[in-house]
CSV table of C-alpha atoms (C1' of nucleotides) in Angstrom, one decimal:
chain,number,residue,atom,x,y,z
A,30,UNK,CA,-47.1,-44.6,46.7
A,31,UNK,CA,-48.1,-47.7,48.2
A,32,UNK,CA,-49.2,-50.6,46.7
A,33,UNK,CA,-50.0,-53.5,48.0
A,34,UNK,CA,-51.6,-57.0,46.7
A,35,UNK,CA,-54.1,-59.0,48.4
A,36,UNK,CA,-54.3,-62.4,47.0
A,37,UNK,CA,-57.1,-65.3,47.4
A,38,UNK,CA,-55.4,-68.7,46.0
A,39,UNK,CA,-56.9,-67.7,42.3
A,40,UNK,CA,-57.2,-63.8,41.7
A,41,UNK,CA,-55.0,-61.0,42.9
A,42,UNK,CA,-55.7,-57.2,43.0
A,43,UNK,CA,-53.7,-54.0,43.7
A,44,UNK,CA,-55.4,-51.6,45.6
A,45,UNK,CA,-54.3,-48.3,45.1
A,46,UNK,CA,-54.2,-44.5,46.4
A,47,UNK,CA,-56.2,-41.7,44.9
A,48,UNK,CA,-53.7,-40.8,42.5
A,49,UNK,CA,-53.4,-43.9,40.6
A,50,UNK,CA,-57.2,-43.9,40.7
A,51,UNK,CA,-57.3,-40.6,39.4
A,52,UNK,CA,-54.7,-41.3,36.7
A,53,UNK,CA,-55.9,-44.7,35.3
A,54,UNK,CA,-59.5,-42.7,35.4
A,55,UNK,CA,-57.6,-39.8,32.8
A,56,UNK,CA,-55.7,-42.5,31.1
A,57,UNK,CA,-59.3,-44.3,30.5
A,58,UNK,CA,-61.0,-41.4,28.6
A,59,UNK,CA,-57.7,-40.4,26.8
A,60,UNK,CA,-54.0,-42.1,26.2
A,61,UNK,CA,-52.7,-39.5,24.0
A,62,UNK,CA,-52.4,-37.1,26.6
A,63,UNK,CA,-48.7,-35.6,27.5
A,64,UNK,CA,-47.5,-36.4,31.3
A,65,UNK,CA,-47.4,-32.6,31.1
A,66,UNK,CA,-50.6,-32.5,30.7
A,67,UNK,CA,-51.3,-35.4,33.2
A,68,UNK,CA,-48.5,-33.9,35.9
A,69,UNK,CA,-51.1,-30.8,35.7
A,70,UNK,CA,-54.0,-32.6,35.9
A,71,UNK,CA,-52.4,-34.2,39.0
A,72,UNK,CA,-50.2,-32.0,40.8
A,73,UNK,CA,-46.8,-33.6,40.5
A,74,UNK,CA,-43.5,-34.0,38.2
A,75,UNK,CA,-43.9,-35.3,34.9
A,76,UNK,CA,-41.1,-37.6,36.6
A,77,UNK,CA,-43.7,-38.6,38.5
A,78,UNK,CA,-46.3,-39.6,36.2
A,79,UNK,CA,-43.8,-41.5,34.0
A,80,UNK,CA,-42.8,-43.8,36.8
A,81,UNK,CA,-46.4,-44.5,38.1
A,82,UNK,CA,-47.6,-45.3,34.3
A,83,UNK,CA,-44.5,-47.4,34.1
A,84,UNK,CA,-45.6,-49.4,37.1
A,85,UNK,CA,-49.3,-49.7,36.3
A,86,UNK,CA,-47.9,-50.9,33.0
A,87,UNK,CA,-45.2,-53.5,33.9
A,88,UNK,CA,-48.4,-54.4,36.7
A,89,UNK,CA,-50.6,-55.5,34.2
A,90,UNK,CA,-52.9,-52.7,35.2
A,91,UNK,CA,-52.8,-51.3,32.4
A,92,UNK,CA,-53.1,-54.0,29.9
A,93,UNK,CA,-52.9,-52.2,26.5
A,94,UNK,CA,-53.5,-48.7,24.7
A,95,UNK,CA,-55.7,-48.4,21.2
A,96,UNK,CA,-57.1,-46.3,19.3
A,97,UNK,CA,-61.4,-46.7,19.1
A,98,UNK,CA,-63.4,-46.2,16.2
A,99,UNK,CA,-66.9,-44.9,15.4
A,100,UNK,CA,-68.8,-47.7,13.8
A,101,UNK,CA,-71.2,-45.1,12.1
A,102,UNK,CA,-68.5,-44.6,9.8
A,103,UNK,CA,-66.8,-48.0,9.2
A,104,UNK,CA,-70.2,-48.9,8.5
A,105,UNK,CA,-71.2,-51.0,11.2
A,106,UNK,CA,-74.3,-49.3,12.1
A,107,UNK,CA,-76.0,-53.1,13.0
A,108,UNK,CA,-75.8,-54.2,16.5
A,109,UNK,CA,-76.7,-57.5,17.8
A,110,UNK,CA,-77.1,-59.6,20.5
A,111,UNK,CA,-77.3,-63.5,19.8
A,112,UNK,CA,-78.2,-66.2,22.6
A,113,UNK,CA,-77.0,-69.6,21.6
A,114,UNK,CA,-77.6,-73.1,23.2
A,115,UNK,CA,-75.3,-75.9,22.7
A,116,UNK,CA,-76.6,-79.2,21.3
A,117,UNK,CA,-73.9,-81.1,23.8
A,118,UNK,CA,-71.7,-79.9,26.0
A,119,UNK,CA,-68.9,-82.7,26.0
A,120,UNK,CA,-66.1,-80.9,26.5
A,121,UNK,CA,-65.1,-81.0,22.9
A,122,UNK,CA,-68.3,-79.6,21.8
A,123,UNK,CA,-67.5,-76.6,23.7
A,124,UNK,CA,-63.8,-76.2,22.8
A,125,UNK,CA,-64.8,-76.4,19.3
A,126,UNK,CA,-67.0,-73.7,19.6
A,127,UNK,CA,-65.3,-70.9,21.2
A,128,UNK,CA,-62.7,-71.7,19.4
A,129,UNK,CA,-64.4,-70.5,16.2
A,130,UNK,CA,-67.1,-68.3,17.4
A,131,UNK,CA,-64.1,-66.7,18.6
A,132,UNK,CA,-62.5,-66.8,15.1
A,133,UNK,CA,-65.0,-64.7,13.8
A,134,UNK,CA,-64.3,-60.6,12.9
A,135,UNK,CA,-68.7,-59.7,13.5
A,136,UNK,CA,-68.2,-61.5,17.3
A,137,UNK,CA,-67.3,-58.3,19.2
A,138,UNK,CA,-68.0,-60.3,22.7
A,139,UNK,CA,-68.6,-63.3,23.3
A,140,UNK,CA,-69.7,-64.9,26.8
A,141,UNK,CA,-70.1,-68.4,28.1
A,142,UNK,CA,-73.7,-67.5,30.8
A,143,UNK,CA,-75.9,-68.7,32.9
A,144,UNK,CA,-79.6,-69.0,33.1
A,145,UNK,CA,-81.4,-70.3,29.4
A,146,UNK,CA,-78.9,-70.4,26.9
A,147,UNK,CA,-75.0,-71.4,26.9
A,148,UNK,CA,-73.2,-67.8,25.2
A,149,UNK,CA,-74.3,-65.0,24.6
A,150,UNK,CA,-72.8,-62.7,21.6
A,151,UNK,CA,-72.4,-59.0,20.5
A,152,UNK,CA,-72.0,-59.0,16.7
A,153,UNK,CA,-72.1,-56.0,14.3
A,154,UNK,CA,-72.5,-55.7,10.9
A,155,UNK,CA,-73.1,-53.4,8.5
A,156,UNK,CA,-77.4,-53.7,8.4
A,157,UNK,CA,-80.1,-56.4,8.9
A,158,UNK,CA,-78.9,-58.2,5.6
A,159,UNK,CA,-75.4,-59.0,6.9
A,160,UNK,CA,-76.9,-59.9,9.9
A,161,UNK,CA,-79.4,-62.7,8.1
A,162,UNK,CA,-75.7,-63.4,5.8
A,163,UNK,CA,-73.6,-63.7,9.4
A,164,UNK,CA,-76.4,-65.7,11.1
A,165,UNK,CA,-76.4,-68.0,8.0
A,166,UNK,CA,-73.4,-68.5,6.8
A,167,UNK,CA,-71.1,-68.2,9.5
A,168,UNK,CA,-72.8,-68.4,12.6
A,169,UNK,CA,-75.4,-71.8,12.6
A,170,UNK,CA,-72.4,-73.6,9.8
A,171,UNK,CA,-70.5,-73.9,13.4
A,172,UNK,CA,-71.8,-77.4,14.4
A,173,UNK,CA,-73.0,-78.2,17.1
A,174,UNK,CA,-75.1,-75.2,17.9
A,175,UNK,CA,-79.1,-76.4,18.9
A,176,UNK,CA,-81.0,-73.1,18.9
A,177,UNK,CA,-80.6,-69.0,18.3
A,178,UNK,CA,-82.5,-66.4,20.4
A,179,UNK,CA,-81.2,-62.5,18.6
A,180,UNK,CA,-82.1,-59.3,19.7
A,181,UNK,CA,-81.6,-55.9,17.5
A,182,UNK,CA,-80.0,-52.7,19.4
A,183,UNK,CA,-83.0,-49.9,18.4
A,184,UNK,CA,-80.3,-47.9,20.2
A,185,UNK,CA,-77.2,-47.0,22.0
A,186,UNK,CA,-77.2,-45.5,25.6
A,187,UNK,CA,-74.2,-46.4,27.1
A,188,UNK,CA,-71.0,-47.6,26.1
A,189,UNK,CA,-67.7,-47.1,27.8
A,190,UNK,CA,-64.0,-49.0,27.7
A,191,UNK,CA,-63.5,-47.6,31.4
A,192,UNK,CA,-63.5,-49.3,34.2
A,193,UNK,CA,-63.9,-46.9,36.9
A,194,UNK,CA,-61.7,-47.6,40.4
B,4,UNK,CA,-55.3,-41.9,-0.8
B,5,UNK,CA,-58.8,-41.8,-2.3
B,6,UNK,CA,-61.2,-41.7,0.1
B,7,UNK,CA,-65.4,-41.1,-0.9
B,8,UNK,CA,-68.2,-40.8,1.0
B,9,UNK,CA,-71.6,-42.7,0.4
B,10,UNK,CA,-74.2,-40.7,2.0
B,11,UNK,CA,-77.8,-41.9,2.6
B,12,UNK,CA,-80.4,-39.3,4.3
B,13,UNK,CA,-78.8,-40.0,8.0
B,14,UNK,CA,-75.2,-41.6,7.5
B,15,UNK,CA,-72.5,-41.7,6.0
B,16,UNK,CA,-69.1,-43.5,5.6
B,17,UNK,CA,-65.9,-43.3,4.2
B,18,UNK,CA,-64.4,-45.6,1.7
B,19,UNK,CA,-61.1,-46.8,3.5
B,20,UNK,CA,-58.1,-49.0,0.8
B,21,UNK,CA,-56.2,-51.5,1.3
B,22,UNK,CA,-53.5,-49.4,3.7
B,23,UNK,CA,-55.9,-47.3,6.0
B,24,UNK,CA,-57.4,-50.4,6.6
B,25,UNK,CA,-54.4,-51.9,7.7
B,26,UNK,CA,-53.2,-49.1,9.4
B,27,UNK,CA,-57.2,-48.4,11.4
B,28,UNK,CA,-56.6,-53.3,11.8
B,29,UNK,CA,-52.9,-51.4,13.6
B,30,UNK,CA,-54.0,-48.6,15.4
B,31,UNK,CA,-57.0,-50.6,17.6
B,32,UNK,CA,-54.7,-53.6,18.0
B,33,UNK,CA,-52.1,-51.3,19.5
B,34,UNK,CA,-52.2,-47.0,19.5
B,35,UNK,CA,-48.3,-47.0,21.5
B,36,UNK,CA,-46.8,-47.4,18.0
B,37,UNK,CA,-44.9,-45.1,16.8
B,38,UNK,CA,-45.1,-43.8,13.4
B,39,UNK,CA,-41.8,-45.1,12.2
B,40,UNK,CA,-42.9,-48.9,13.2
B,41,UNK,CA,-46.4,-48.3,11.5
B,42,UNK,CA,-44.2,-47.1,8.2
B,43,UNK,CA,-42.0,-50.2,8.6
B,44,UNK,CA,-45.7,-52.4,8.3
B,45,UNK,CA,-47.1,-50.4,5.9
B,46,UNK,CA,-44.5,-50.0,3.5
B,47,UNK,CA,-44.8,-46.0,3.6
B,48,UNK,CA,-43.3,-43.2,4.6
B,49,UNK,CA,-43.1,-41.7,7.8
B,50,UNK,CA,-45.1,-38.2,7.1
B,51,UNK,CA,-47.3,-40.4,4.8
B,52,UNK,CA,-48.6,-42.7,8.4
B,53,UNK,CA,-48.5,-39.0,9.8
B,54,UNK,CA,-50.8,-37.6,7.8
B,55,UNK,CA,-53.5,-40.9,6.9
B,56,UNK,CA,-53.9,-40.8,10.7
B,57,UNK,CA,-54.7,-36.9,11.1
B,58,UNK,CA,-57.1,-37.5,8.3
B,59,UNK,CA,-59.1,-40.8,9.9
B,60,UNK,CA,-58.8,-38.3,13.0
B,61,UNK,CA,-60.0,-34.8,11.4
B,62,UNK,CA,-63.2,-37.4,9.7
B,63,UNK,CA,-63.9,-38.5,13.2
B,64,UNK,CA,-62.9,-42.9,11.7
B,65,UNK,CA,-60.7,-42.7,15.0
B,66,UNK,CA,-63.4,-41.3,17.4
B,67,UNK,CA,-60.3,-41.3,20.8
B,68,UNK,CA,-57.4,-43.4,21.8
B,69,UNK,CA,-57.7,-45.1,25.2
B,70,UNK,CA,-56.1,-47.0,27.8
B,71,UNK,CA,-57.2,-50.5,28.6
B,72,UNK,CA,-56.8,-51.9,31.6
B,73,UNK,CA,-57.2,-55.5,32.6
B,74,UNK,CA,-60.7,-55.6,35.3
B,75,UNK,CA,-58.6,-58.7,37.1
B,76,UNK,CA,-56.3,-56.2,38.8
B,77,UNK,CA,-59.2,-53.7,39.5
B,78,UNK,CA,-60.6,-56.1,41.5
B,79,UNK,CA,-63.6,-56.6,38.9
B,80,UNK,CA,-64.2,-59.7,38.5
B,81,UNK,CA,-68.2,-60.3,38.2
B,82,UNK,CA,-69.7,-59.4,34.6
B,83,UNK,CA,-73.2,-59.7,34.4
B,84,UNK,CA,-76.0,-58.9,31.7
B,85,UNK,CA,-79.3,-57.4,33.3
B,86,UNK,CA,-82.2,-57.3,31.5
B,87,UNK,CA,-84.9,-54.6,31.9
B,88,UNK,CA,-88.3,-54.0,31.4
B,89,UNK,CA,-89.9,-50.2,31.9
B,90,UNK,CA,-93.5,-50.5,33.3
B,91,UNK,CA,-94.6,-47.5,31.0
B,92,UNK,CA,-93.3,-46.1,28.2
B,93,UNK,CA,-93.6,-42.9,27.9
B,94,UNK,CA,-91.0,-40.2,26.6
B,95,UNK,CA,-90.8,-39.0,30.4
B,96,UNK,CA,-89.8,-42.3,32.1
B,97,UNK,CA,-87.7,-43.1,29.0
B,98,UNK,CA,-85.9,-40.5,29.1
B,99,UNK,CA,-84.7,-40.4,33.3
B,100,UNK,CA,-84.1,-43.6,32.9
B,101,UNK,CA,-81.5,-43.8,30.2
B,102,UNK,CA,-80.5,-41.1,31.9
B,103,UNK,CA,-80.1,-41.7,35.3
B,104,UNK,CA,-78.3,-45.9,33.9
B,105,UNK,CA,-76.0,-44.1,32.1
B,106,UNK,CA,-74.9,-42.0,35.4
B,107,UNK,CA,-74.4,-45.3,37.3
B,108,UNK,CA,-70.7,-46.2,37.0
B,109,UNK,CA,-71.2,-49.7,37.2
B,110,UNK,CA,-73.2,-49.8,34.0
B,111,UNK,CA,-70.5,-50.0,31.1
B,112,UNK,CA,-72.3,-50.1,28.3
B,113,UNK,CA,-76.6,-50.2,27.8
B,114,UNK,CA,-78.9,-51.0,24.6
B,115,UNK,CA,-82.7,-50.3,23.9
B,116,UNK,CA,-83.5,-53.6,22.5
B,117,UNK,CA,-86.3,-55.6,20.6
B,118,UNK,CA,-88.0,-58.7,22.1
B,119,UNK,CA,-89.1,-59.3,25.3
B,120,UNK,CA,-87.1,-56.6,27.6
B,121,UNK,CA,-86.5,-53.3,26.6
B,122,UNK,CA,-83.0,-53.0,27.7
B,123,UNK,CA,-80.0,-54.8,27.9
B,124,UNK,CA,-77.0,-53.8,30.4
B,125,UNK,CA,-73.5,-54.7,30.9
B,126,UNK,CA,-72.6,-54.2,34.9
B,127,UNK,CA,-69.3,-54.8,36.0
B,128,UNK,CA,-68.4,-54.9,40.1
B,129,UNK,CA,-66.0,-57.1,41.8
B,130,UNK,CA,-68.3,-59.9,43.5
B,131,UNK,CA,-71.9,-61.5,43.5
B,132,UNK,CA,-72.5,-59.8,47.0
B,133,UNK,CA,-71.4,-56.5,44.8
B,134,UNK,CA,-74.5,-56.8,42.2
B,135,UNK,CA,-76.5,-57.6,44.8
B,136,UNK,CA,-76.0,-54.0,46.6
B,137,UNK,CA,-75.7,-52.5,42.7
B,138,UNK,CA,-79.4,-54.2,42.4
B,139,UNK,CA,-81.3,-53.4,45.7
B,140,UNK,CA,-79.7,-50.1,45.9
B,141,UNK,CA,-78.7,-48.5,42.6
B,142,UNK,CA,-80.5,-50.1,39.9
B,143,UNK,CA,-84.2,-51.1,41.2
B,144,UNK,CA,-83.9,-47.7,42.7
B,145,UNK,CA,-84.3,-45.7,39.3
B,146,UNK,CA,-88.2,-46.0,39.5
B,147,UNK,CA,-90.4,-46.9,36.4
B,148,UNK,CA,-88.3,-50.6,36.2
B,149,UNK,CA,-91.3,-53.3,35.6
B,150,UNK,CA,-88.5,-56.1,35.7
B,151,UNK,CA,-85.6,-56.8,35.2
B,152,UNK,CA,-84.3,-60.6,34.5
B,153,UNK,CA,-80.2,-61.3,35.2
B,154,UNK,CA,-77.4,-63.7,33.2
B,155,UNK,CA,-74.2,-64.0,35.2
B,156,UNK,CA,-70.9,-64.5,33.0
B,157,UNK,CA,-69.4,-67.3,33.5
B,158,UNK,CA,-66.3,-67.5,31.2
B,159,UNK,CA,-65.0,-64.5,28.7
B,160,UNK,CA,-65.1,-66.6,25.6
B,161,UNK,CA,-63.6,-62.8,23.4
B,162,UNK,CA,-64.1,-59.4,24.3
B,163,UNK,CA,-62.3,-57.1,21.5
B,164,UNK,CA,-62.7,-53.3,20.9
B,165,UNK,CA,-61.1,-53.3,17.3
B,166,UNK,CA,-64.2,-53.3,14.8
B,167,UNK,CA,-62.8,-54.9,10.8
B,168,UNK,CA,-63.3,-52.7,8.4
C,5,DG,C1',-40.9,-37.4,43.9
C,6,DA,C1',-38.3,-34.0,42.2
C,7,DT,C1',-34.8,-31.9,38.3
C,8,DG,C1',-32.0,-31.4,34.5
C,9,DA,C1',-29.6,-33.7,30.4
C,10,DA,C1',-30.0,-36.9,27.0
C,11,DA,C1',-32.5,-39.7,23.2
C,12,DC,C1',-36.0,-39.8,20.5
C,13,DG,C1',-40.6,-38.6,18.5
C,14,DA,C1',-45.0,-35.9,16.2
C,15,DT,C1',-44.8,-32.0,13.5
C,16,DT,C1',-43.4,-29.1,10.2
C,17,DA,C1',-42.1,-26.7,5.7
C,18,DC,C1',-39.8,-28.4,2.4
C,19,DT,C1',-38.9,-30.2,-2.4
C,20,DC,C1',-39.8,-34.3,-6.1
C,21,DA,C1',-41.9,-37.1,-8.6
D,25,DT,C1',-51.3,-34.1,-6.1
D,26,DG,C1',-49.4,-37.5,-3.2
D,27,DA,C1',-44.7,-38.8,-1.3
D,28,DG,C1',-39.8,-38.4,1.1
D,29,DT,C1',-36.7,-35.4,3.1
D,30,DA,C1',-34.7,-33.2,6.8
D,31,DA,C1',-35.3,-29.5,10.6
D,32,DT,C1',-37.7,-28.1,14.5
D,33,DC,C1',-39.5,-28.5,18.4
D,34,DG,C1',-42.1,-30.8,22.6
D,35,DT,C1',-42.3,-35.0,24.4
D,36,DT,C1',-40.2,-39.3,26.9
D,37,DT,C1',-36.6,-41.2,29.6
D,38,DC,C1',-33.2,-41.9,32.6
D,39,DA,C1',-29.6,-40.6,35.9
D,40,DT,C1',-28.9,-37.8,39.7
D,41,DC,C1',-30.1,-35.2,43.9
DNA sequence: GATGAAACGATTACTCA
DNA sequence: TGAGTAATCGTTTCATC
């Protein structure tokens, strides 16, 4: 198992051998596989698999293991993206906005982006009526929001959590 | 444990009791907790936890368990959103575009959306140069793309996979 | 990186309310 | 029907090579 780190001031990343890459791919596809199953797929001993995983966890490469749930079964069938422009961009406003938006459970993702708008939000709710509620009572009740522009998801073509290394 | 399904033509969703909601929240936060740990947090027996989880898996509420990896450690520090407009919207073009885009490993998410553009893509690569490469050699080599508009992520304010029920 | 033993958790059958 | 107890089985973990 050969690792080395490349450090360039602000960030550092690992270099992975072929086995680690395959292991990460397998775990990102299904983390409930036993080390025995993984050892078969990787042609390794159970212990070797175990140690590689522990190392990847310790290095912070694997940050967490989670259950993914089907949004249709959770009555969250409505997905929208909201562009947001702030009125002003003082430190205060920005920090306050970011904190409040991050606390909204309907907001799955929030990014500060380049371009015409300041932020892009991914919002998940049950239906259009719930989205209207969210906009009126939660999002636009945050102060300092200048304008918003919403796009509704008609169809989810692809959605993965797996990063290919 | 009381479940019932609400069916409205095209979709159906479960109604969850308070314990299931908490259980789903816990598993979405960390799926490596043992049933014993979960049983403590939920004031239930290990078996009761086990059976609730199995039921949620069988119903398809829990669709998968995955490892999440830190993109910084994987040298994938550059995140962008791409708007895409197709030249034409014939069935053929749409199906072909969607299939080809879904096959690109840089594309984490792809949505057919309302508004000025047809699609919104979330793209993850190592840096701006890799993004340029991706645009020139992969994305725009897909036929039928009319125009694109890219937004670069300056800062990730929030990113979660957990849906709150 | 492999082997094998000890520890631990998941799973199932059984029991009780 | 729904939850708890206890035995079994398989996996994780770790010391040793």
